[in-house]
Amino acid sequence: MNFLLDFFSAFIVLVVLSLWYVFFKQYNVSKFFKNIPGPPGIPLLGNALDFKSKTKGVLTAFLNYTNNYGGVVKIQIGPFRKLLLISDYKFIEFVLSSTKIINKSHTYKTMLPWLGTGLLTSEGMKWKKHRRIITPTFHFKILEQFINSFDTATDVMVEKLKKHVGEPTVDIYPFVTLCALDIICETAMGTTINAQSNEESEYVKSVKEMGRIIIERALAPQKNNEFLFRFTKDFQLQRKALNILHKYTNNVIRKRRQELLKEYSSKEMENPADIGIKKKMAFLDLLLQARVDDRPLTNEEIREEVDTFMFEGHDTTASGISFALYSLANNPEVQEKVYEEQLSIFGEEKNPTVIYKNLQEMKYLELVIKEALRLYPSVPFYARETNQEVDMDGVIIPKGVNITVFAYGIHRDPKYFPDPEKFNPDRFDTIDGKLPYAYVPFSAGPRNCIGQKFAMLEMKSTLSKVIRNFKLCPATPHHPLKLVAETVLKSDNGVRLSLLKRV
Ligand code: HEM
């Protein structure tokens, strides 16, 4: 009896202490949020029901909140989690340019099992040091060598699309995704997985599986919790997918390290500084040469970075390319200008050998891509968390505040983009460079997208080849997009259009 009483008292003390800890931790945060407008929620769940099933409602809910409550909105998810949704220019500028608000929010934790602490998820000194050594791997001399990989993968896609010429409606998203996956595999790891001809490969399926699990966990409170997640079916599926993904990357790393050592010993490369320029190399090879704190990166550190490129570097460009193709199909006069530009660079040649200079000459196509990323930013929102108190022009933001930058929201603000729903690439002719924090598809500041130049080149390369080969028309029946925020922006009913062969 005594034992039971002791146990019960200990349990009560533990609960009280835990609640006190949560309350104390939340006190400053709650005080900060007190006067910020936001949608009324229901007890315990807050606004969580607005996000309804899985991912469907988040984008619409965020947009409604922004329209109803303005550029700085308080959102409550469950009893304890609050987030600050921002689409206010000054606030976005403050957050993204800050060297203090650098850490990612709690939501990114669901990526850790796959990516570990690669560049996207790492913090503090690790992020700083790795960002410094990875930045040179995006030098244009290195990117230049990837054009051939972009070209070869797009050739495969064009051949596959040719089989659908004349059909009234084709969902191009799956074609583009597999093409982007082939590209990132070859450029990040130097390996060919032939995703386009081998869609059922274990690796491709595992990449898709992890993408799904990451976003579902981020939005469902019971899966987000590490302990409860262990009892779900997805935990087992994640284990299986991670086993395949990590094994693949680890094998590639081991093999490339051995090859590199052999090449060194045969004195093939005399000046390590030239590495990656003289010889075509994948990001992985450059990471194998890199040094941090006067030592090479460990296999695990390299795997984290390569997996991060695999994750961050294919769905994003696939969305960018797909929505740009959709916009061109539905805006024939813009498409005609893009085609004219291609003719002015290559003449009638449909499959010319494309070099870096040609891609730089595609100025109008660049405006088209920018406008597509304004209306359909691949990453519609991203979040930071304060790890210290910060002073924003006299307003103190306490430690522990989740600040979610709503890029999709500010991109549709008529103050910065008049007639925002109109697809008008020419607007970037006049506004480019002005108000940089109103246009943030690649984020901005010290923690912006390190792969944006790579992404731009890939998108130009792929889009230009498709446009040289096909005339794009709207799908029949008419196909309005149903945008949803998954790990990236997608359309729930596909990205449909119709293809005609260019003669
Ligand atoms: C259209 C294509 C792309 C878009 C729109 C895009 C967008 C973004 C955004 C918004 C962020 C910031 C995310 C955050 O703060 O949580 C980011 C970060 C990042 N992106 Fe991209 N991205 C694209 C393509 C790529 C590619 C092709 C790669 C790699 C080859 C890449 C690698 C990364 C990495 C490593 C980070 C983390 C950087 C850091 O935290 O220091 N991205 N990207």
Coordinates of N, CA and C in Angstrom, one line a residue, residues 97-174:
S97 N 17.3 38.4 -43.3 CA 18.6 39.0 -43.3 C 19.3 38.9 -42.0
S98 N 18.6 38.4 -41.0 CA 19.2 38.3 -39.7 C 20.3 37.2 -39.6
T99 N 21.4 37.5 -38.9 CA 22.4 36.5 -38.6 C 22.1 35.8 -37.3
K100 N 21.0 36.2 -36.6 CA 20.7 35.6 -35.3 C 19.5 34.6 -35.5
I101 N 18.6 34.8 -36.5 CA 17.5 33.9 -36.6 C 17.8 32.9 -37.8
I102 N 18.7 32.0 -37.4 CA 19.3 31.1 -38.4 C 18.8 29.7 -38.3
N103 N 18.4 29.3 -37.1 CA 18.0 27.9 -36.9 C 16.6 27.6 -37.5
K104 N 16.5 26.4 -38.0 CA 15.2 25.9 -38.6 C 14.2 25.6 -37.4
S105 N 12.9 25.5 -37.8 CA 11.9 25.3 -36.7 C 11.8 23.8 -36.4
H106 N 11.1 23.5 -35.4 CA 10.8 22.2 -34.9 C 10.3 21.2 -36.0
T107 N 9.5 21.8 -37.0 CA 8.9 21.0 -38.0 C 9.9 20.2 -38.9
Y108 N 11.2 20.8 -39.0 CA 12.2 20.1 -39.8 C 12.7 18.8 -39.2
K109 N 12.3 18.6 -37.9 CA 12.9 17.4 -37.2 C 12.5 16.1 -38.0
T110 N 11.3 16.1 -38.7 CA 10.9 14.9 -39.4 C 11.8 14.5 -40.5
M111 N 12.7 15.5 -40.9 CA 13.6 15.2 -42.0 C 14.9 14.5 -41.5
L112 N 15.1 14.7 -40.2 CA 16.4 14.2 -39.6 C 16.7 12.7 -39.9
P113 N 15.7 11.8 -39.7 CA 16.1 10.4 -40.0 C 16.7 10.2 -41.3
W114 N 16.3 10.9 -42.4 CA 16.9 10.7 -43.7 C 18.1 11.6 -43.9
L115 N 18.0 12.9 -43.6 CA 19.0 13.8 -44.0 C 20.1 14.0 -42.9
G116 N 19.8 13.5 -41.7 CA 20.7 13.9 -40.6 C 20.8 15.4 -40.5
T117 N 22.0 15.8 -40.1 CA 22.2 17.3 -40.0 C 23.0 17.7 -41.2
G118 N 22.5 17.6 -42.4 CA 23.0 18.2 -43.6 C 22.7 19.6 -43.6
L119 N 23.1 20.3 -44.7 CA 23.0 21.8 -44.8 C 21.6 22.3 -44.5
L120 N 20.6 21.6 -44.9 CA 19.3 22.2 -44.7 C 18.8 22.2 -43.3
T121 N 19.3 21.2 -42.5 CA 18.8 21.0 -41.2 C 19.8 21.4 -40.1
S122 N 21.1 21.5 -40.4 CA 22.1 21.7 -39.4 C 22.0 23.1 -38.8
E123 N 22.7 23.3 -37.7 CA 22.6 24.5 -36.9 C 24.0 24.9 -36.5
G124 N 24.2 26.1 -36.0 CA 25.4 26.6 -35.3 C 26.6 26.5 -36.2
M125 N 27.7 26.1 -35.5 CA 29.0 26.0 -36.2 C 29.1 25.0 -37.3
K126 N 28.4 23.9 -37.1 CA 28.4 22.9 -38.2 C 27.8 23.4 -39.5
W127 N 26.6 24.1 -39.4 CA 26.0 24.7 -40.6 C 27.0 25.7 -41.2
K128 N 27.6 26.6 -40.3 CA 28.5 27.7 -40.8 C 29.7 27.1 -41.6
K129 N 30.3 26.1 -41.0 CA 31.5 25.5 -41.6 C 31.2 24.8 -42.9
H130 N 30.1 24.0 -42.8 CA 29.7 23.2 -44.0 C 29.2 24.1 -45.2
R131 N 28.5 25.2 -44.8 CA 28.1 26.1 -45.8 C 29.3 26.8 -46.5
R132 N 30.3 27.1 -45.7 CA 31.5 27.7 -46.3 C 32.2 26.7 -47.2
I133 N 32.3 25.4 -46.9 CA 33.0 24.5 -47.8 C 32.2 24.0 -49.0
I134 N 30.8 24.1 -48.8 CA 30.0 23.6 -49.9 C 29.7 24.7 -51.0
T135 N 29.8 26.0 -50.5 CA 29.5 27.1 -51.5 C 30.4 27.0 -52.7
P136 N 31.7 26.7 -52.7 CA 32.5 26.7 -53.9 C 32.1 25.6 -54.9
T137 N 31.4 24.5 -54.4 CA 31.0 23.5 -55.3 C 29.9 23.9 -56.2
F138 N 29.3 25.1 -56.0 CA 28.3 25.6 -56.9 C 28.9 26.7 -57.9
H139 N 30.3 26.7 -58.0 CA 30.9 27.6 -58.9 C 30.5 27.3 -60.3
F140 N 30.4 28.4 -61.1 CA 29.8 28.2 -62.5 C 30.7 27.3 -63.3
K141 N 32.0 27.2 -63.0 CA 32.9 26.3 -63.8 C 32.5 24.8 -63.5
I142 N 31.9 24.6 -62.3 CA 31.5 23.2 -62.0 C 30.1 23.0 -62.6
L143 N 29.2 24.0 -62.4 CA 27.9 23.9 -62.9 C 27.8 23.6 -64.4
E144 N 28.8 24.3 -65.1 CA 28.9 24.2 -66.5 C 29.0 22.7 -67.0
Q145 N 29.7 21.9 -66.2 CA 29.8 20.5 -66.6 C 28.6 19.7 -66.4
F146 N 27.6 20.2 -65.7 CA 26.4 19.5 -65.5 C 25.4 19.6 -66.6
I147 N 25.7 20.6 -67.5 CA 24.7 20.8 -68.6 C 24.5 19.6 -69.4
N148 N 25.5 18.8 -69.6 CA 25.4 17.6 -70.4 C 24.4 16.6 -69.7
S149 N 24.5 16.5 -68.4 CA 23.6 15.6 -67.6 C 22.1 16.1 -67.7
F150 N 22.0 17.5 -67.7 CA 20.6 18.0 -67.9 C 20.0 17.6 -69.2
D151 N 20.9 17.7 -70.2 CA 20.6 17.5 -71.6 C 20.2 16.0 -71.9
T152 N 21.0 15.1 -71.4 CA 20.8 13.7 -71.6 C 19.5 13.3 -70.9
A153 N 19.3 13.7 -69.7 CA 18.1 13.2 -69.0 C 16.8 13.8 -69.7
T154 N 16.9 15.1 -70.2 CA 15.8 15.7 -70.8 C 15.5 15.0 -72.2
D155 N 16.6 14.5 -72.9 CA 16.3 13.8 -74.1 C 15.4 12.6 -73.9
V156 N 15.7 11.9 -72.7 CA 14.9 10.7 -72.4 C 13.4 11.1 -72.2
M157 N 13.3 12.2 -71.5 CA 11.9 12.7 -71.2 C 11.2 13.1 -72.5
V158 N 11.9 13.8 -73.4 CA 11.3 14.2 -74.6 C 10.8 13.0 -75.4
E159 N 11.6 12.0 -75.5 CA 11.3 10.7 -76.2 C 10.0 10.1 -75.6
K160 N 9.9 10.2 -74.2 CA 8.7 9.6 -73.6 C 7.5 10.4 -73.9
L161 N 7.7 11.8 -73.9 CA 6.5 12.7 -74.1 C 6.0 12.5 -75.6
K162 N 6.9 12.2 -76.5 CA 6.5 12.1 -77.9 C 5.4 11.1 -78.1
K163 N 5.4 10.1 -77.2 CA 4.3 9.1 -77.3 C 2.9 9.6 -76.9
H164 N 2.9 10.8 -76.3 CA 1.6 11.4 -75.9 C 1.2 12.6 -76.7
V165 N 1.9 12.8 -77.8 CA 1.6 14.0 -78.7 C 0.1 13.8 -79.2
G166 N -0.6 14.8 -79.2 CA -2.0 14.8 -79.8 C -3.0 14.4 -78.7
E167 N -2.6 13.8 -77.6 CA -3.6 13.5 -76.6 C -4.2 14.7 -76.0
P168 N -5.5 14.7 -75.7 CA -6.1 16.0 -75.2 C -5.6 16.4 -73.8
T169 N -5.1 15.5 -73.0 CA -4.7 15.8 -71.6 C -3.6 14.9 -71.2
V170 N -2.5 15.4 -70.7 CA -1.3 14.6 -70.2 C -0.9 15.2 -68.9
D171 N -0.7 14.4 -67.9 CA -0.2 14.9 -66.6 C 1.4 14.9 -66.8
I172 N 2.0 16.0 -66.9 CA 3.4 16.0 -67.1 C 4.3 15.9 -65.8
Y173 N 3.6 16.0 -64.7 CA 4.4 16.0 -63.4 C 5.2 14.8 -63.2
P174 N 4.6 13.6 -63.4 CA 5.5 12.4 -63.2 C 6.7 12.3 -64.1

